[in-house]
């Protein structure tokens, strides 16, 4: 096989930045699959250049070096950046391939700008492509493996790419690891809800952890499992076999139903320092919160007790919520969240706005059928900058009033102070302060407040939100242009707009 120059780009962000929080954290958002693809390409005998773009690199120097084949991994919010990079590489003769969440959510759109768009990806697909990387234009080819791979290169094989990425993180250096794919729960808004749960090899976990101990003085591992600990005893057994207590710190996302007190005792003993449980809603999803049929104030009380118990064992807890779900109505969900923040003051709350990412989740088909999906450009689809689903039980102004009021409450100085006091150890105390005042949080609050004002003062914003016009308001168009910077001119014609009902259309006509 001919030896090819392969570039693998992992976009952890969509734009250049100088923000402190991005400096601290973006390199820790690196995905595993781009590193896996880089390993597979090297093992097939190709020259590989891997770049994790964190917003601080010089794009022209790093990402646009000559290549025969370019793989880009991107979340939807980085789609325009990915399209622009792909366009520049194609002009120079490269074949481009898109993978990652955007490729799975919006494959039809991505085929307009990439030669290949990968869904589930395995080694055979990558090797076949590199054997004969024929251009596919004007419309790219969608390829997907029948299922997720049964195994992936571990940390040891990915090490040189891991090392290059964590070198960009000045303080906290998280090594990404994966113990399982998919999730046994079926939260209708989640991309993992339709991927069958599948553990990866426990022997590989053991050998990767031992390898890490030989490479770093005190490693920190971020588990990328959608829901860590479904086979709790197997995972903790593997960790206990390989890691003396306290030698590695672990970060994981896990549902409350898996975080019983005996489990927490074992997690604490084995160095788990950060847990991110999803609470999502006070009126739905009681199974994953282990609150059964309790809703409203009773669920708040039970979950707050549970979170306070977790904080006795795990130093840092982030609680995740989804706002605007169809089960929510009136002021109560927002007021209950404030009450929860008062009852569990040590946890750091993060809010996602209900969003429909293309064909990511089954719920999206219903939302598109009901005409409730708005054509916001991809750039704003990060579950925070824009809510692209018309809420069922709220008028827009009322929704944004409640959202801004909640965020101002939660990220206010008194609440930041209470969080500081309620946490026991130094790093979580200051981490919460930095996050509370960072552009990540306060920037979002002021953005939401601005949108609220525009809903009143800017007719084009009002019409767009109320589905009276699909013309993108100048406020949003200017922001994309500003954020893309030098890449704006490379964004292909038509790249700003997409068919927001493509999922529905493809179901009606499967060849679409
Ligand atoms: S529990 Fe978490 S990962 Fe699993 S389907 Fe629900 S939201 Fe997704």
Short mmCIF file of C-alpha atoms and ligand atoms in Angstrom, two decimals:
data_model
loop_
_atom_site.label_atom_id
_atom_site.label_comp_id
_atom_site.label_asym_id
_atom_site.label_seq_id
_atom_site.Cartn_x
_atom_site.Cartn_y
_atom_site.Cartn_z
CA UNK A 1 0.00 0.00 0.00
CA UNK A 2 1.25 3.51 -0.78
CA UNK A 3 2.51 5.42 2.24
CA UNK A 4 0.31 8.47 2.70
CA UNK A 5 0.60 11.73 4.59
CA UNK A 6 -2.31 11.66 7.02
CA UNK A 7 -3.44 14.54 9.18
CA UNK A 8 -5.81 13.93 12.10
CA UNK A 9 -7.43 17.02 13.62
CA UNK A 10 -9.44 16.96 16.84
CA UNK A 11 -11.44 20.19 17.25
CA UNK A 12 -12.09 20.70 20.95
CA UNK A 13 -13.33 24.20 20.20
CA UNK A 14 -14.73 26.09 17.27
CA UNK A 15 -12.72 29.28 17.49
CA UNK A 16 -9.48 30.97 18.53
CA UNK A 17 -9.62 32.00 22.17
CA UNK A 18 -7.52 33.53 24.94
CA UNK A 19 -9.95 32.80 27.81
CA UNK A 20 -8.45 31.53 31.07
CA UNK A 21 -10.91 28.67 31.45
CA UNK A 22 -10.24 27.53 27.87
CA UNK A 23 -6.51 27.67 28.57
CA UNK A 24 -7.01 25.46 31.62
CA UNK A 25 -9.51 23.01 30.20
CA UNK A 26 -9.70 22.77 26.39
CA UNK A 27 -6.84 20.30 26.03
CA UNK A 28 -8.66 18.11 28.54
CA UNK A 29 -11.63 17.96 26.18
CA UNK A 30 -9.67 15.98 23.57
CA UNK A 31 -11.63 13.04 22.18
CA UNK A 32 -10.40 9.47 22.08
CA UNK A 33 -11.45 8.49 18.53
CA UNK A 34 -9.13 10.94 16.69
CA UNK A 35 -6.22 9.45 18.67
CA UNK A 36 -7.47 5.96 17.83
CA UNK A 37 -7.62 6.82 14.13
CA UNK A 38 -4.11 8.25 14.31
CA UNK A 39 -2.90 4.95 15.81
CA UNK A 40 -4.68 2.85 13.18
CA UNK A 41 -3.17 4.97 10.38
CA UNK A 42 0.34 4.66 11.82
CA UNK A 43 -0.05 0.92 12.30
CA UNK A 44 -1.08 0.68 8.64
CA UNK A 45 2.28 2.27 7.72
CA UNK A 46 1.31 5.89 7.03
CA UNK A 47 2.93 9.15 8.15
CA UNK A 48 0.61 10.70 10.68
CA UNK A 49 0.38 14.19 12.02
CA UNK A 50 -2.11 14.60 14.89
CA UNK A 51 -3.31 18.02 16.06
CA UNK A 52 -5.61 18.69 18.98
CA UNK A 53 -6.93 22.20 18.29
CA UNK A 54 -7.65 23.99 21.58
CA UNK A 55 -8.15 27.52 20.25
CA UNK A 56 -4.59 28.64 21.00
CA UNK A 57 -2.75 27.11 18.02
CA UNK A 58 -1.85 28.92 14.84
CA UNK A 59 -4.30 27.19 12.53
CA UNK A 60 -2.45 27.99 9.32
CA UNK A 61 0.77 26.49 10.65
CA UNK A 62 -0.58 23.45 12.42
CA UNK A 63 -3.78 22.32 10.82
CA UNK A 64 -3.15 23.30 7.23
CA UNK A 65 0.11 21.50 6.57
CA UNK A 66 0.11 19.53 3.31
CA UNK A 67 -1.56 16.11 3.58
CA UNK A 68 -3.01 13.40 1.32
CA UNK A 69 -5.85 12.49 3.68
CA UNK A 70 -7.26 14.64 6.47
CA UNK A 71 -9.47 13.23 9.23
CA UNK A 72 -11.36 15.79 11.32
CA UNK A 73 -13.28 14.99 14.50
CA UNK A 74 -15.81 17.64 15.52
CA UNK A 75 -18.79 18.35 17.69
CA UNK A 76 -21.58 20.23 15.93
CA UNK A 77 -20.59 23.61 17.35
CA UNK A 78 -17.24 23.26 15.52
CA UNK A 79 -18.84 22.20 12.23
CA UNK A 80 -18.20 25.50 10.42
CA UNK A 81 -14.57 25.41 11.47
CA UNK A 82 -14.36 21.81 10.24
CA UNK A 83 -16.02 22.73 6.93
CA UNK A 84 -13.59 25.62 6.41
CA UNK A 85 -10.53 23.47 7.16
CA UNK A 86 -11.85 20.73 4.87
CA UNK A 87 -12.38 23.23 2.08
CA UNK A 88 -8.83 24.58 2.34
CA UNK A 89 -7.36 21.07 2.31
CA UNK A 90 -9.50 20.00 -0.65
CA UNK A 91 -8.31 23.02 -2.62
CA UNK A 92 -4.78 21.71 -2.05
CA UNK A 93 -5.66 18.25 -3.28
CA UNK A 94 -6.33 16.37 -0.03
CA UNK A 95 -9.16 13.92 0.59
CA UNK A 96 -11.11 14.87 3.70
CA UNK A 97 -13.02 12.71 6.18
CA UNK A 98 -15.33 13.85 8.99
CA UNK A 99 -16.00 11.78 12.10
CA UNK A 100 -17.30 12.41 15.60
CA UNK A 101 -20.65 13.63 16.88
CA UNK A 102 -21.33 16.09 14.03
CA UNK A 103 -20.83 13.35 11.44
CA UNK A 104 -23.34 11.16 13.28
CA UNK A 105 -25.86 13.95 13.82
CA UNK A 106 -25.78 15.73 10.45
CA UNK A 107 -24.31 13.30 7.90
CA UNK A 108 -26.29 14.65 4.92
CA UNK A 109 -25.06 18.16 5.49
CA UNK A 110 -21.47 17.08 6.07
CA UNK A 111 -21.33 15.20 2.75
CA UNK A 112 -21.55 18.58 1.02
CA UNK A 113 -18.11 19.50 2.35
CA UNK A 114 -16.25 16.24 2.98
CA UNK A 115 -15.32 13.36 0.70
CA UNK A 116 -16.25 10.86 3.39
CA UNK A 117 -18.47 11.10 6.47
CA UNK A 118 -17.97 8.35 9.03
CA UNK A 119 -20.60 7.10 11.47
CA UNK A 120 -19.48 4.21 13.71
CA UNK A 121 -15.85 3.78 12.72
CA UNK A 122 -13.63 0.71 12.84
CA UNK A 123 -10.11 -0.13 11.74
CA UNK A 124 -11.22 -1.82 8.50
CA UNK A 125 -13.00 1.33 7.31
CA UNK A 126 -9.92 3.45 7.92
CA UNK A 127 -7.56 0.98 6.24
CA UNK A 128 -9.85 0.54 3.23
CA UNK A 129 -10.09 4.27 2.78
CA UNK A 130 -6.33 4.77 2.90
CA UNK A 131 -5.85 2.01 0.35
CA UNK A 132 -7.87 3.93 -2.22
CA UNK A 133 -8.79 7.43 -1.06
CA UNK A 134 -10.76 8.48 -4.11
CA UNK A 135 -12.30 11.96 -4.07
CA UNK A 136 -16.07 11.99 -3.70
CA UNK A 137 -17.47 15.22 -5.10
CA UNK A 138 -19.74 17.09 -5.23
CA UNK A 139 -21.44 14.86 -2.67
CA UNK A 140 -19.36 12.83 -0.24
CA UNK A 141 -19.88 9.23 0.76
CA UNK A 142 -21.44 8.22 4.08
CA UNK A 143 -19.87 5.15 5.59
CA UNK A 144 -20.60 3.41 8.84
CA UNK A 145 -19.52 0.21 10.52
CA UNK A 146 -22.34 -2.11 11.63
CA UNK A 147 -21.56 -1.37 15.29
CA UNK A 148 -19.01 0.23 17.57
CA UNK A 149 -15.65 -1.62 17.61
CA UNK A 150 -15.26 -4.30 20.28
CA UNK A 151 -11.85 -2.95 21.25
CA UNK A 152 -9.81 0.21 20.71
CA UNK A 153 -6.12 1.06 21.06
CA UNK A 154 -5.53 1.84 24.71
CA UNK A 155 -3.49 4.56 26.37
CA UNK A 156 -0.25 2.75 25.72
CA UNK A 157 -0.78 2.75 21.96
CA UNK A 158 -2.19 6.28 21.97
CA UNK A 159 0.49 7.63 24.30
CA UNK A 160 2.39 9.90 21.95
CA UNK A 161 -0.84 11.64 20.97
CA UNK A 162 -2.04 11.78 24.58
CA UNK A 163 1.30 13.23 25.68
CA UNK A 164 1.26 15.93 22.97
CA UNK A 165 -2.25 16.95 24.01
CA UNK A 166 -1.86 17.08 27.78
CA UNK A 167 1.34 19.10 27.30
CA UNK A 168 -1.02 21.92 26.25
CA UNK A 169 -2.84 21.87 29.60
CA UNK A 170 -0.93 24.04 32.07
CA UNK A 171 -2.20 22.61 35.37
CA UNK A 172 -4.74 19.82 35.25
CA UNK A 173 -3.66 17.15 32.75
CA UNK A 174 -6.38 14.59 32.13
CA UNK A 175 -5.60 11.37 30.29
CA UNK A 176 -8.69 10.24 28.38
CA UNK A 177 -9.70 6.61 28.88
CA UNK A 178 -12.72 4.60 27.85
CA UNK A 179 -14.14 1.56 29.62
CA UNK A 180 -17.45 1.23 27.79
CA UNK A 181 -19.58 2.56 24.96
CA UNK A 182 -23.30 3.23 24.78
CA UNK A 183 -25.66 3.28 27.75
CA UNK A 184 -28.38 0.98 29.08
CA UNK A 185 -30.61 3.97 29.87
CA UNK A 186 -32.87 5.47 27.24
CA UNK A 187 -33.00 9.23 27.90
CA UNK A 188 -34.78 10.33 24.76
CA UNK A 189 -32.61 13.43 24.16
CA UNK A 190 -29.26 11.61 24.38
CA UNK A 191 -27.02 10.41 21.51
CA UNK A 192 -25.91 7.41 23.57
CA UNK A 193 -29.42 6.22 24.31
CA UNK A 194 -29.59 4.25 21.04
CA UNK A 195 -26.08 2.79 21.24
CA UNK A 196 -26.13 -0.63 22.94
CA UNK A 197 -24.11 -0.73 26.14
CA UNK A 198 -20.82 -2.53 25.59
CA UNK A 199 -17.90 -2.81 28.00
CA UNK A 200 -14.39 -2.79 26.59
CA UNK A 201 -11.65 -5.11 27.83
CA UNK A 202 -10.88 -5.08 31.55
CA UNK A 203 -7.39 -6.49 30.93
CA UNK A 204 -6.61 -3.50 28.76
CA UNK A 205 -7.79 -1.17 31.53
CA UNK A 206 -5.41 -2.86 33.94
CA UNK A 207 -2.42 -2.66 31.61
CA UNK A 208 -3.19 0.95 30.60
CA UNK A 209 -3.36 2.04 34.23
CA UNK A 210 -0.08 0.29 35.03
CA UNK A 211 1.48 1.93 31.98
CA UNK A 212 0.28 5.36 33.13
CA UNK A 213 1.83 4.84 36.55
CA UNK A 214 5.15 4.22 34.81
CA UNK A 215 4.83 7.46 32.82
CA UNK A 216 3.43 10.06 35.22
CA UNK A 217 4.13 10.82 38.86
CA UNK A 218 0.46 11.26 39.76
CA UNK A 219 -1.75 10.59 36.75
CA UNK A 220 -5.26 11.92 36.41
CA UNK A 221 -7.66 9.93 34.26
CA UNK A 222 -10.89 11.24 32.75
CA UNK A 223 -13.24 8.38 31.93
CA UNK A 224 -15.06 9.12 28.66
CA UNK A 225 -17.71 6.45 29.25
CA UNK A 226 -21.16 8.01 28.67
CA UNK A 227 -22.20 6.48 32.00
CA UNK A 228 -19.29 5.19 34.08
CA UNK A 229 -19.71 2.21 36.34
CA UNK A 230 -22.60 0.27 34.82
CA UNK A 231 -20.58 -2.91 35.52
CA UNK A 232 -19.33 -1.38 38.70
CA UNK A 233 -17.61 -4.36 40.33
CA UNK A 234 -15.73 -5.28 37.15
CA UNK A 235 -14.40 -1.73 36.68
CA UNK A 236 -13.43 -1.17 40.27
CA UNK A 237 -11.90 -4.65 40.40
CA UNK A 238 -9.71 -3.78 37.40
CA UNK A 239 -8.67 -0.48 38.98
CA UNK A 240 -7.93 -2.13 42.34
CA UNK A 241 -5.80 -4.77 40.61
CA UNK A 242 -3.64 -2.18 38.88
CA UNK A 243 -3.53 0.95 41.03
CA UNK A 244 -2.41 1.29 44.64
CA UNK A 245 -5.03 3.46 46.43
CA UNK A 246 -4.41 7.17 45.90
CA UNK A 247 -1.88 6.84 43.06
CA UNK A 248 -4.27 7.93 40.29
CA UNK A 249 -7.09 10.48 40.46
CA UNK A 250 -10.20 9.64 38.46
CA UNK A 251 -12.92 11.83 36.93
CA UNK A 252 -16.15 10.25 35.66
CA UNK A 253 -19.69 10.94 34.50
CA UNK A 254 -22.15 8.63 36.18
CA UNK A 255 -25.86 8.45 36.89
CA UNK A 256 -27.11 8.84 40.46
CA UNK A 257 -28.61 5.36 40.36
CA UNK A 258 -25.05 3.94 40.29
CA UNK A 259 -23.78 6.11 43.13
CA UNK A 260 -25.00 4.25 46.22
CA UNK A 261 -23.12 4.76 49.50
CA UNK A 262 -21.18 1.45 49.25
CA UNK A 263 -20.19 2.35 45.69
CA UNK A 264 -19.10 5.82 46.82
CA UNK A 265 -16.97 4.36 49.59
CA UNK A 266 -15.20 2.21 47.05
CA UNK A 267 -14.84 5.06 44.56
CA UNK A 268 -13.36 7.32 47.25
CA UNK A 269 -10.94 4.62 48.33
CA UNK A 270 -9.76 4.27 44.74
CA UNK A 271 -9.07 7.93 44.07
CA UNK A 272 -12.25 9.18 42.37
CA UNK A 273 -12.08 12.95 42.78
CA UNK A 274 -14.68 14.30 40.37
CA UNK A 275 -18.14 12.93 39.57
CA UNK A 276 -20.64 14.46 37.15
CA UNK A 277 -24.11 13.01 37.73
CA UNK A 278 -26.97 13.95 35.43
CA UNK A 279 -30.10 15.06 37.29
CA UNK A 280 -31.66 16.54 34.13
CA UNK A 281 -35.19 17.24 35.39
CA UNK A 282 -37.36 17.39 38.51
CA UNK A 283 -40.32 15.96 36.60
CA UNK A 284 -38.85 13.12 34.53
CA UNK A 285 -36.08 10.51 34.33
CA UNK A 286 -36.59 9.29 37.89
CA UNK A 287 -35.02 5.91 37.03
CA UNK A 288 -31.53 7.27 36.40
CA UNK A 289 -31.74 9.45 39.52
CA UNK A 290 -33.04 6.50 41.55
CA UNK A 291 -35.93 8.63 42.75
CA UNK A 292 -38.62 6.43 41.23
CA UNK A 293 -41.95 8.19 40.91
CA UNK A 294 -41.03 11.09 43.14
CA UNK A 295 -41.20 14.38 41.28
CA UNK A 296 -41.03 18.06 42.11
CA UNK A 297 -40.12 19.11 45.64
CA UNK A 298 -39.86 15.52 46.88
CA UNK A 299 -37.35 14.66 44.15
CA UNK A 300 -35.37 17.82 45.00
CA UNK A 301 -35.12 16.76 48.63
CA UNK A 302 -34.04 13.21 47.79
CA UNK A 303 -31.52 14.27 45.16
CA UNK A 304 -30.05 17.01 47.40
CA UNK A 305 -29.59 14.44 50.18
CA UNK A 306 -27.94 12.12 47.69
CA UNK A 307 -25.60 14.83 46.34
CA UNK A 308 -24.61 15.85 49.87
CA UNK A 309 -23.82 12.22 50.59
CA UNK A 310 -21.69 12.02 47.42
CA UNK A 311 -19.80 15.13 48.53
CA UNK A 312 -18.83 13.37 51.75
CA UNK A 313 -16.85 10.92 49.62
CA UNK A 314 -16.00 12.71 46.36
CA UNK A 315 -14.40 16.18 46.57
CA UNK A 316 -15.87 17.67 43.39
CA UNK A 317 -19.40 17.19 42.09
CA UNK A 318 -20.94 18.81 39.02
CA UNK A 319 -24.68 18.36 38.61
CA UNK A 320 -26.10 18.48 35.08
CA UNK A 321 -29.58 19.70 34.21
CA UNK A 322 -31.56 20.02 30.98
CA UNK A 323 -33.86 23.05 30.81
CA UNK A 324 -36.92 23.31 28.60
CA UNK A 325 -37.96 19.66 28.59
CA UNK A 326 -41.57 19.00 27.65
CA UNK A 327 -42.27 17.77 31.16
CA UNK A 328 -41.42 21.22 32.55
CA UNK A 329 -44.02 23.94 32.91
CA UNK A 330 -44.21 27.33 34.60
CA UNK A 331 -41.77 28.70 37.15
CA UNK A 332 -41.64 25.59 39.33
CA UNK A 333 -38.74 23.72 37.62
CA UNK A 334 -36.55 26.82 37.87
CA UNK A 335 -37.53 27.60 41.46
CA UNK A 336 -36.95 23.97 42.45
CA UNK A 337 -33.46 24.14 40.96
CA UNK A 338 -32.71 27.21 43.08
CA UNK A 339 -33.97 25.34 46.12
CA UNK A 340 -31.75 22.40 45.21
CA UNK A 341 -28.72 24.71 44.93
CA UNK A 342 -29.45 25.95 48.45
CA UNK A 343 -29.91 22.44 49.80
CA UNK A 344 -26.76 21.03 48.13
CA UNK A 345 -24.51 24.10 48.10
CA UNK A 346 -21.27 22.23 47.43
CA UNK A 347 -22.19 20.98 43.94
CA UNK A 348 -21.48 23.00 40.81
CA UNK A 349 -24.63 23.13 38.64
CA UNK A 350 -24.44 23.20 34.84
CA UNK A 351 -27.44 23.79 32.61
CA UNK A 352 -28.03 22.54 29.08
CA UNK A 353 -30.82 23.95 26.96
CA UNK A 354 -32.96 21.31 25.29
CA UNK A 355 -31.43 20.88 21.84
CA UNK A 356 -32.10 18.65 18.86
CA UNK A 357 -28.82 17.66 17.24
CA UNK A 358 -29.93 16.37 13.85
CA UNK A 359 -30.45 12.62 14.02
CA UNK A 360 -28.66 12.17 17.37
CA UNK A 361 -31.66 11.04 19.37
CA UNK A 362 -35.08 9.47 18.73
CA UNK A 363 -36.84 12.48 20.24
CA UNK A 364 -35.56 14.65 17.39
CA UNK A 365 -37.76 12.95 14.84
CA UNK A 366 -40.88 13.95 16.77
CA UNK A 367 -39.57 17.48 17.26
CA UNK A 368 -38.91 17.86 13.54
CA UNK A 369 -42.29 16.34 12.69
CA UNK A 370 -43.94 18.88 14.98
CA UNK A 371 -42.04 21.75 13.35
CA UNK A 372 -40.34 22.64 16.64
CA UNK A 373 -36.71 22.70 15.45
CA UNK A 374 -35.24 26.10 14.58
CA UNK A 375 -32.56 26.53 11.90
CA UNK A 376 -29.85 27.94 14.16
CA UNK A 377 -26.42 27.64 12.50
CA UNK A 378 -24.27 24.83 13.89
CA UNK A 379 -21.97 27.35 15.53
CA UNK A 380 -24.56 27.97 18.26
CA UNK A 381 -25.53 24.34 18.86
CA UNK A 382 -23.65 23.62 22.07
CA UNK A 383 -26.77 23.28 24.25
CA UNK A 384 -26.07 26.68 25.72
CA UNK A 385 -25.64 29.50 23.20
CA UNK A 386 -28.93 28.68 21.51
CA UNK A 387 -31.90 26.45 22.19
CA UNK A 388 -32.96 25.15 18.79
CA UNK A 389 -36.15 23.52 20.08
CA UNK A 390 -39.29 25.59 20.57
CA UNK A 391 -40.32 24.83 24.17
CA UNK A 392 -43.67 23.13 24.55
CA UNK A 393 -44.84 24.93 27.65
CA UNK A 394 -43.08 28.30 27.55
CA UNK A 395 -43.20 31.46 25.47
CA UNK A 396 -39.65 32.48 24.54
CA UNK A 397 -39.50 35.66 26.60
CA UNK A 398 -40.85 33.92 29.67
CA UNK A 399 -38.39 31.08 29.22
CA UNK A 400 -35.39 33.41 28.92
CA UNK A 401 -36.59 35.46 31.90
CA UNK A 402 -36.57 32.33 34.04
CA UNK A 403 -33.30 31.07 32.61
CA UNK A 404 -31.44 34.33 33.27
CA UNK A 405 -32.98 34.62 36.72
CA UNK A 406 -31.86 31.08 37.59
CA UNK A 407 -28.34 31.54 36.23
CA UNK A 408 -27.91 34.87 38.03
CA UNK A 409 -28.97 33.21 41.24
CA UNK A 410 -26.76 30.16 40.88
CA UNK A 411 -23.62 32.02 39.77
CA UNK A 412 -24.10 34.97 42.14
CA UNK A 413 -21.46 36.04 44.66
CA UNK A 414 -23.40 34.64 47.69
CA UNK A 415 -23.83 31.26 45.97
CA UNK A 416 -20.16 31.19 44.90
CA UNK A 417 -19.23 31.96 48.51
CA UNK A 418 -21.48 29.18 49.83
CA UNK A 419 -19.95 26.75 47.34
CA UNK A 420 -16.50 27.78 48.51
CA UNK A 421 -17.41 27.17 52.16
CA UNK A 422 -19.29 23.91 51.49
CA UNK A 423 -16.36 22.27 49.70
CA UNK A 424 -13.73 20.71 51.90
CA UNK A 425 -10.57 20.73 49.82
CA UNK A 426 -8.56 23.48 48.18
CA UNK A 427 -8.70 22.59 44.48
CA UNK A 428 -12.49 22.09 44.34
CA UNK A 429 -13.02 25.31 46.32
CA UNK A 430 -11.03 27.41 43.84
CA UNK A 431 -12.13 25.46 40.79
CA UNK A 432 -15.71 26.41 41.61
CA UNK A 433 -14.76 30.06 42.03
CA UNK A 434 -12.91 30.13 38.69
CA UNK A 435 -15.80 28.41 36.93
CA UNK A 436 -18.38 30.65 38.59
CA UNK A 437 -16.75 33.85 37.36
CA UNK A 438 -15.31 32.55 34.08
CA UNK A 439 -16.48 33.38 30.60
CA UNK A 440 -17.78 29.79 30.58
CA UNK A 441 -20.50 30.76 33.08
CA UNK A 442 -20.81 34.54 33.44
CA UNK A 443 -20.26 34.92 29.70
CA UNK A 444 -23.21 32.61 29.11
CA UNK A 445 -25.42 34.50 31.56
CA UNK A 446 -24.77 37.80 29.81
CA UNK A 447 -25.32 36.14 26.43
CA UNK A 448 -28.71 34.81 27.56
CA UNK A 449 -29.63 38.21 28.99
CA UNK A 450 -28.71 39.79 25.64
CA UNK A 451 -30.87 37.30 23.72
CA UNK A 452 -33.74 38.09 26.09
CA UNK A 453 -33.40 41.82 25.33
CA UNK A 454 -33.18 41.17 21.59
CA UNK A 455 -36.37 39.10 21.70
CA UNK A 456 -38.04 42.34 22.66
CA UNK A 457 -36.08 44.94 20.74
CA UNK A 458 -34.99 43.20 17.52
CA UNK A 459 -37.80 42.25 15.18
CA UNK A 460 -35.58 39.84 13.20
CA UNK A 461 -34.74 37.90 16.38
CA UNK A 462 -38.39 37.76 17.39
CA UNK A 463 -39.42 36.50 13.95
CA UNK A 464 -36.67 33.87 13.83
CA UNK A 465 -37.49 32.45 17.25
CA UNK A 466 -41.21 32.42 16.47
CA UNK A 467 -40.73 30.59 13.14
CA UNK A 468 -42.06 33.56 11.17
CA UNK A 469 -38.78 33.87 9.26
CA UNK A 470 -35.80 31.62 8.61
CA UNK A 471 -33.50 34.57 7.87
CA UNK A 472 -30.72 34.49 10.43
CA UNK A 473 -30.71 37.69 12.53
CA UNK A 474 -27.65 39.91 12.13
CA UNK A 475 -26.73 39.39 15.78
CA UNK A 476 -26.06 35.70 15.15
CA UNK A 477 -24.57 36.06 11.65
CA UNK A 478 -22.04 38.64 12.86
CA UNK A 479 -21.05 36.45 15.76
CA UNK A 480 -20.19 33.49 13.51
CA UNK A 481 -18.12 35.77 11.30
CA UNK A 482 -16.29 37.25 14.27
CA UNK A 483 -15.63 33.87 15.92
CA UNK A 484 -14.38 32.14 12.77
CA UNK A 485 -11.85 34.91 12.19
CA UNK A 486 -9.49 34.01 9.35
CA UNK A 487 -11.46 30.85 8.58
CA UNK A 488 -14.59 32.83 7.71
CA UNK A 489 -13.41 33.38 4.13
CA UNK A 490 -12.78 29.64 3.74
CA UNK A 491 -16.29 28.63 4.83
CA UNK A 492 -17.83 27.16 1.65
CA UNK A 493 -20.76 28.95 0.02
CA UNK A 494 -23.93 27.75 1.74
CA UNK A 495 -21.97 26.43 4.72
CA UNK A 496 -23.85 28.62 7.18
CA UNK A 497 -27.23 27.04 6.52
CA UNK A 498 -28.38 23.47 6.83
CA UNK A 499 -31.61 21.52 6.50
CA UNK A 500 -32.79 21.43 10.11
CA UNK A 501 -35.38 18.78 9.21
CA UNK A 502 -33.02 16.48 7.31
CA UNK A 503 -33.61 13.60 9.73
CA UNK A 504 -37.36 13.69 9.13
CA UNK A 505 -36.89 13.95 5.37
CA UNK A 506 -34.47 11.03 5.28
CA UNK A 507 -36.92 8.85 7.20
CA UNK A 508 -39.67 9.73 4.73
CA UNK A 509 -37.31 9.01 1.82
CA UNK A 510 -34.50 6.72 3.07
CA UNK A 511 -32.19 7.42 0.12
CA UNK A 512 -32.00 11.13 0.97
S1 LIG B 1 -28.01 7.99 31.46
FE1 LIG B 1 -26.72 9.60 30.55
S2 LIG B 1 -25.55 8.56 28.92
FE2 LIG B 1 -27.24 7.22 29.48
S3 LIG B 1 -28.86 7.66 27.96
FE3 LIG B 1 -29.24 8.94 29.81
S4 LIG B 1 -28.19 10.92 29.40
FE4 LIG B 1 -27.39 9.37 27.94
#
